[in-house]
CSV table of C-alpha atoms in Angstrom, one decimal:
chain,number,residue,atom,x,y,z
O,1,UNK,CA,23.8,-100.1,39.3
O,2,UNK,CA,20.4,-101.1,37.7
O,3,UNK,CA,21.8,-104.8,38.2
O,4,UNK,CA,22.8,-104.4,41.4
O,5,UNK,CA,19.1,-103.1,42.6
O,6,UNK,CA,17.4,-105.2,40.5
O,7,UNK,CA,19.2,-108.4,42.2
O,8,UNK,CA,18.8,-106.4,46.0
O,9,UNK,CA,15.1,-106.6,45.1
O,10,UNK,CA,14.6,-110.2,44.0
O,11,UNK,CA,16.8,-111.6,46.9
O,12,UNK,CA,14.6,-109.2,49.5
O,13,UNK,CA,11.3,-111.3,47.7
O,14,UNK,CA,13.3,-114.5,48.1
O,15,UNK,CA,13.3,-115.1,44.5
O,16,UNK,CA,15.6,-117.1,42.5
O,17,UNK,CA,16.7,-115.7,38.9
O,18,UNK,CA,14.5,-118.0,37.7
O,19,UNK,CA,12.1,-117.5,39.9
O,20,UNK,CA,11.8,-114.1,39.0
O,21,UNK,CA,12.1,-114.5,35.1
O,22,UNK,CA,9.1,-117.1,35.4
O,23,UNK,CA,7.2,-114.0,37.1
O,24,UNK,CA,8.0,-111.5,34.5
O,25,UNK,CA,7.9,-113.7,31.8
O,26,UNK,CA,11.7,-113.8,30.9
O,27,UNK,CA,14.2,-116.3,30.9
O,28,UNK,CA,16.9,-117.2,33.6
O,29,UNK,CA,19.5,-116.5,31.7
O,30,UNK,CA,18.1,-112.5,30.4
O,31,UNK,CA,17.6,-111.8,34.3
O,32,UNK,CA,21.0,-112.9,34.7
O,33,UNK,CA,23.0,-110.7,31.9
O,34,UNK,CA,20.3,-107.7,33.4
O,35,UNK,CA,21.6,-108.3,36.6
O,36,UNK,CA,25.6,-108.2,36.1
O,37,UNK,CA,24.8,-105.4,33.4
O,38,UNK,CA,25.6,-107.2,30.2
O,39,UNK,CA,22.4,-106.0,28.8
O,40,UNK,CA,20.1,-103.4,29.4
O,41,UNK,CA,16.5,-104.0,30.4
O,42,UNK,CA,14.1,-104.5,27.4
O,43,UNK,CA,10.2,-104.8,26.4
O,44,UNK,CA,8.5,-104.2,29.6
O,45,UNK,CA,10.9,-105.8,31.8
O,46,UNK,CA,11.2,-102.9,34.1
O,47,UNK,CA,7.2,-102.7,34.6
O,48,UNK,CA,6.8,-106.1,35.5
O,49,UNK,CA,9.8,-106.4,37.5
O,50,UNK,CA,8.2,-103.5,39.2
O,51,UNK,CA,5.1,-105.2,40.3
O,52,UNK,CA,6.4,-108.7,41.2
O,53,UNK,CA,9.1,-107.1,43.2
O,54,UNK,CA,7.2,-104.2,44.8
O,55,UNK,CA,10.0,-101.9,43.8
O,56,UNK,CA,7.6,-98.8,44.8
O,57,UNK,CA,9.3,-97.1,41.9
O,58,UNK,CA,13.0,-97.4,42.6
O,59,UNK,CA,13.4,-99.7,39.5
O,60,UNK,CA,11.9,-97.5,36.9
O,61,UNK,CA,13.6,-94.6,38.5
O,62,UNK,CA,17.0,-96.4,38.5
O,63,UNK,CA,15.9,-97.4,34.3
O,64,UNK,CA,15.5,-93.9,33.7
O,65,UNK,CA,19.3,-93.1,34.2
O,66,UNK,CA,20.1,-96.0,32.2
O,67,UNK,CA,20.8,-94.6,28.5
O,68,UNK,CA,23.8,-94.8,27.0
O,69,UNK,CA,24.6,-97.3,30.0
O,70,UNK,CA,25.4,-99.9,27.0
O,71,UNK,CA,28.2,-97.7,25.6
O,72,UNK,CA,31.6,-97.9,26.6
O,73,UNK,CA,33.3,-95.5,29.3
O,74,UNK,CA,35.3,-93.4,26.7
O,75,UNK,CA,32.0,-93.1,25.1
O,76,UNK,CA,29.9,-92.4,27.3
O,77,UNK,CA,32.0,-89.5,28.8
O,78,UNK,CA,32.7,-88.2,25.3
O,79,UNK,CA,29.1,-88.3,24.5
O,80,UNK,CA,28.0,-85.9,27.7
O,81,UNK,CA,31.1,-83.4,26.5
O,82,UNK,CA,29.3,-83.5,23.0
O,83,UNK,CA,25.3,-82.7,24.6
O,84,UNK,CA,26.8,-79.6,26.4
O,85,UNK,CA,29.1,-78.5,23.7
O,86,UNK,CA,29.1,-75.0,22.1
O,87,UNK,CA,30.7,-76.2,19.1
O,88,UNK,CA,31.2,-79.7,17.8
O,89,UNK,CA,33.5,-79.8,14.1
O,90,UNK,CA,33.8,-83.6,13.0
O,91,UNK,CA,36.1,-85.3,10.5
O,92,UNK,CA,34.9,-88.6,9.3
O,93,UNK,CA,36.4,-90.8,6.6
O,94,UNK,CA,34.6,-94.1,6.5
O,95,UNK,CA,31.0,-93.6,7.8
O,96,UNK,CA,28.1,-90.9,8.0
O,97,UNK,CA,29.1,-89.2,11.4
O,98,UNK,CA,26.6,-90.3,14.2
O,99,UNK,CA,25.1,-87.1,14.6
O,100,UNK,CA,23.9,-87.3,11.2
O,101,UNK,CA,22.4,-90.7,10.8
O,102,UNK,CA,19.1,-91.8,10.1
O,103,UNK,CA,17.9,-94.9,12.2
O,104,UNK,CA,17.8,-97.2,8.8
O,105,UNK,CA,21.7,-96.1,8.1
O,106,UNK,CA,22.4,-96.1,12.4
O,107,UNK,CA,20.7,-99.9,12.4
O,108,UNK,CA,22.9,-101.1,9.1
O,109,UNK,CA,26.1,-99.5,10.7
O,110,UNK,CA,25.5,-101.9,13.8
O,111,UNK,CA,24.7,-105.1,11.8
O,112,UNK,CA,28.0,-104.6,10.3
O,113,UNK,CA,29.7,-104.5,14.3
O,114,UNK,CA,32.2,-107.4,14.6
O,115,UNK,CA,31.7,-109.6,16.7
O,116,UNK,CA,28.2,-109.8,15.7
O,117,UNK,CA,25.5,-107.9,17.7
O,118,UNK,CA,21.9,-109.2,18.6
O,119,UNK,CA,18.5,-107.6,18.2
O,120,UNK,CA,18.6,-106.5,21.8
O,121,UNK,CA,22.1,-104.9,21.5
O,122,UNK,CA,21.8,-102.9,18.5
O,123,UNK,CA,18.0,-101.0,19.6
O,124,UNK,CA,19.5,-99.5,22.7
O,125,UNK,CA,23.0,-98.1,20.8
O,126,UNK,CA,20.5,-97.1,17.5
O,127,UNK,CA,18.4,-95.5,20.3
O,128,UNK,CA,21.0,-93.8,21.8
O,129,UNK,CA,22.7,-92.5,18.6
O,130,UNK,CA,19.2,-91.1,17.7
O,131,UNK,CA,19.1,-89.1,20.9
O,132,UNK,CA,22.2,-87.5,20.6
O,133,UNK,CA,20.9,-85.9,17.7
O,134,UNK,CA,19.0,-83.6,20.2
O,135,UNK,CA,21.8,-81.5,20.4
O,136,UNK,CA,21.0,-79.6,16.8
O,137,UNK,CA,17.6,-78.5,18.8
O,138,UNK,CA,19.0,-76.8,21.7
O,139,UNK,CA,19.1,-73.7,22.8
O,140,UNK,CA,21.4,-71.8,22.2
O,141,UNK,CA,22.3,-73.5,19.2
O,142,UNK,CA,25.8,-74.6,18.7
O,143,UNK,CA,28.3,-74.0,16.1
O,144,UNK,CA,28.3,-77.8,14.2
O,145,UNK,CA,30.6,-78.9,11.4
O,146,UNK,CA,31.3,-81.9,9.3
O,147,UNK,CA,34.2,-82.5,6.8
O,148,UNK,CA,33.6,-86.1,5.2
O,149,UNK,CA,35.5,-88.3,3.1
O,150,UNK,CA,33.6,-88.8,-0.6
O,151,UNK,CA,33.8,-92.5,0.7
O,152,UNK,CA,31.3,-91.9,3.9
O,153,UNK,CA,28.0,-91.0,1.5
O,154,UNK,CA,28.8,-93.6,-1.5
O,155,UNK,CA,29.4,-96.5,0.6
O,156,UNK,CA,26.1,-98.3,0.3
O,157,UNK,CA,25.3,-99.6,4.0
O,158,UNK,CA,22.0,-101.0,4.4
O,159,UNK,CA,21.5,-100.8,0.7
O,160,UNK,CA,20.7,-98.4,-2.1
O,161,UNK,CA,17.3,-97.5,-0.4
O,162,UNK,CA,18.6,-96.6,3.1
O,163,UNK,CA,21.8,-94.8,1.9
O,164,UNK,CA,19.4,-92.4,-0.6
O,165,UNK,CA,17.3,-91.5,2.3
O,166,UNK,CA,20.7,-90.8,4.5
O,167,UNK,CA,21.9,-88.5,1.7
O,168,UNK,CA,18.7,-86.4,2.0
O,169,UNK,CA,18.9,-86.1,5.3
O,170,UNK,CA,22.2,-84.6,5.2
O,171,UNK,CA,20.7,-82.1,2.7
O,172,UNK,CA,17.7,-81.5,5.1
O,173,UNK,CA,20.7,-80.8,8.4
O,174,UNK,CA,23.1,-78.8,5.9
O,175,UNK,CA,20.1,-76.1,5.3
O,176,UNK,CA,20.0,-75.2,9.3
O,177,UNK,CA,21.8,-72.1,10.3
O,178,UNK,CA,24.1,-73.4,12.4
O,179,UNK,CA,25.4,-76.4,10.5
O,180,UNK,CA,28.2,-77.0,7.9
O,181,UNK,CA,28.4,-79.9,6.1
O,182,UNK,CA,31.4,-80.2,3.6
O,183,UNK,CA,32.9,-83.0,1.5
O,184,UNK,CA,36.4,-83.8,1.2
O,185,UNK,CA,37.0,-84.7,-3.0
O,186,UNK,CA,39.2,-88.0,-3.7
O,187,UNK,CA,41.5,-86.1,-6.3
O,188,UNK,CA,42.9,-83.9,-4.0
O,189,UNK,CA,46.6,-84.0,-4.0
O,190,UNK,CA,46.9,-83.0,-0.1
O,191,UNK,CA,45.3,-83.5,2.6
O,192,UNK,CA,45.8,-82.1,6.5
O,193,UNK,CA,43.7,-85.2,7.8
O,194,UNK,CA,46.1,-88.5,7.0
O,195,UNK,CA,46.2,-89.7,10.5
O,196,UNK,CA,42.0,-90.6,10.7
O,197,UNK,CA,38.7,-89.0,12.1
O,198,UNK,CA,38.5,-86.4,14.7
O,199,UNK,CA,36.1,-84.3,16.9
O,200,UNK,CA,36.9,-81.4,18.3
O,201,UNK,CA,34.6,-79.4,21.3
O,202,UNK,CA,34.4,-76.5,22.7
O,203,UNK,CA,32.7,-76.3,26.0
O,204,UNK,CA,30.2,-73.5,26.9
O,205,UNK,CA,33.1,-72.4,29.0
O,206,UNK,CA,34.9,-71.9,26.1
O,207,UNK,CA,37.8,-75.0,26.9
O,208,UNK,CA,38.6,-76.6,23.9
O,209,UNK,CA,38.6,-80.1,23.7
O,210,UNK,CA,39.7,-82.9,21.2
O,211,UNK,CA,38.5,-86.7,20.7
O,212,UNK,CA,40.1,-89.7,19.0
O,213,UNK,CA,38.4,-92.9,18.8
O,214,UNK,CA,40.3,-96.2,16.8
O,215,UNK,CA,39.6,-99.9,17.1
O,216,UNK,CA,39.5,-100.5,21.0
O,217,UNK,CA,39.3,-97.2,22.6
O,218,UNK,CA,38.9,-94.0,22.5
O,219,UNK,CA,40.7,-90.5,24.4
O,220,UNK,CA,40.2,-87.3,24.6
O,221,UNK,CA,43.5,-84.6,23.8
O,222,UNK,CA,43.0,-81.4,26.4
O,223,UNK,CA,46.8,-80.8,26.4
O,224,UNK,CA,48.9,-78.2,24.5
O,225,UNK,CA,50.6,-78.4,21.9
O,226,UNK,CA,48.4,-81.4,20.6
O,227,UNK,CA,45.6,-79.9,21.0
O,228,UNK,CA,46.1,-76.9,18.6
O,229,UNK,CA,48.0,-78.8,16.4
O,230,UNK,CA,44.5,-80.9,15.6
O,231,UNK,CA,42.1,-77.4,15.7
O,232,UNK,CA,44.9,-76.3,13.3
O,233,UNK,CA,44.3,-79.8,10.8
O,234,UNK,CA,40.9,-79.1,11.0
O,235,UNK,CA,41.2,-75.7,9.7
O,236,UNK,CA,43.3,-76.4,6.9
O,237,UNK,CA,40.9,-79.6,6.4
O,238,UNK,CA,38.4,-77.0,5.6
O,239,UNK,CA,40.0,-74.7,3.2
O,240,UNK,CA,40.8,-78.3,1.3
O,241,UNK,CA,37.1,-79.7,0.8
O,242,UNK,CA,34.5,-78.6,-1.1
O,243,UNK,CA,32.3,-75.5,-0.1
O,244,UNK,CA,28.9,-76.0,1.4
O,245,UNK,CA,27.3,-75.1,-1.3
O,246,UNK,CA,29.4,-77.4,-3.6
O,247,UNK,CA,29.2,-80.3,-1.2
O,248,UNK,CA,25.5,-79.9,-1.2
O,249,UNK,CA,25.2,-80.3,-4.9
O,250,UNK,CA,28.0,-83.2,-4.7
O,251,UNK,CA,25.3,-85.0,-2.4
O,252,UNK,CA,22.3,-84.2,-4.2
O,253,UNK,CA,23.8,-85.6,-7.0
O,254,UNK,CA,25.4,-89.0,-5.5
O,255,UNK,CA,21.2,-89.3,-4.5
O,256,UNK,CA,20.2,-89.1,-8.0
O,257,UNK,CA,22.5,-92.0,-9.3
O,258,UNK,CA,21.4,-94.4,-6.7
């Protein structure tokens, strides 16, 4: 939609694409991928776009619904179940769960995307990541949990440095009242979690609510019996990791050999 008003605007000012980008100081070909919303706005594009266009404000107003605009659809709807939830409980067996990323670890994560990403691809998802993060702040607080694979906090994206301060940030989210954080140990000789990650929501109206992402997609499960089969998992999941208190001194001391 930003696209769409952005190229109403220039075509109402008679302005080629590269007419405009020559205004603003931007390339032909950065208007362009703006315009057909293959990437978001950066820099100061909006302001000057603003001023040459005598958008009165609808541009910046139109920017200002733009976040998460990058992500895909299955995200972006999961992502607005997650920043109403009442509780949010989270399996994760490769990676530190987005919710609890630092930008250096969120920024590594995304240089490892394949295909590649560029500068002005990763800030916006890094960004967005970060904001979700809100959601430990609100009021009232939610109920937040996190089971995670041994793998997840040794695995050393972005280098010893950034994965050290990752770790202690874990620590520092793990002492809040309303979060659980608990690690899965790699001797176990079961485990109720084979079949990959999971979230699972519940709304504030109390519906319950399950998400599944994998290579090219992601859904949500909302019908019976899947749906408690997966609340179930989790549960057991639980009862197989390590305590908090145990997980905590797991992590503390994974920080200590890096």
């Amino acid at each position: 939609m930003f696209g769409a008003l952005l190229r109403h605007y220039r075509e109402r000012s008679g302005l080629s694409q590269e007419g405009l980008g020559q205004k603003i100081g931007f390339s032909k070909s950065q208007v362009a991928m703006v315009e057909r919303g293959v990437r978001p706005p950066r820099g100061d594009f909006v302001a000057r776009a603003e001023d040459a266009l005598r958008a009165q404000g609808a541009l910046a107003a139109a920017a200002a619904e733009l976040r998460g605009g990058h992500l895909p659809q299955w995200t972006r709807e999961y992502t607005e179940e997650e920043a109403q939830a009442a509780s949010v409980h989270w399996y994760e067996n490769h990676v530190v769960p987005g919710l609890l990323q630092t930008e250096a670890y969120a920024r590594a994560v995304f240089d490892c995307h394949c295909p590649p990403l560029d500068d002005e691809e990763i800030e916006p998802r890094v960004q967005t990541r970060l904001h979700r993060q809100r959601i430990f702040d609100r009021r009232p607080a939610p109920v937040v949990s996190f089971v995670l694979e041994l793998i997840a906090l040794t695995r050393p994206l972005g280098g010893a440095t950034v994965l050290k301060e990752q770790l202690g940030h874990l620590l520092d989210v793990s002492r809040r009242r309303n979060v659980e954080i608990q690690v899965m140990p790699p001797d176990r000789r079961s485990h109720a979690a084979l079949n990959g990650p999971m979230v699972l929501l519940e709304t504030g109206e109390r519906r319950q609510l399950a998400y599944i992402e994998g290579q090219s997609g992601g859904f949500f499960v909302s019908q019976q019996p899947e749906l408690s089969d997966l609340f179930a998992r989790y549960g057991i999941l639980r009862a197989q990791a390590l305590s908090p208190e145990e997980s905590a001194k797991l992590i503390e001391q994974v920080a200590r050999e890096l």
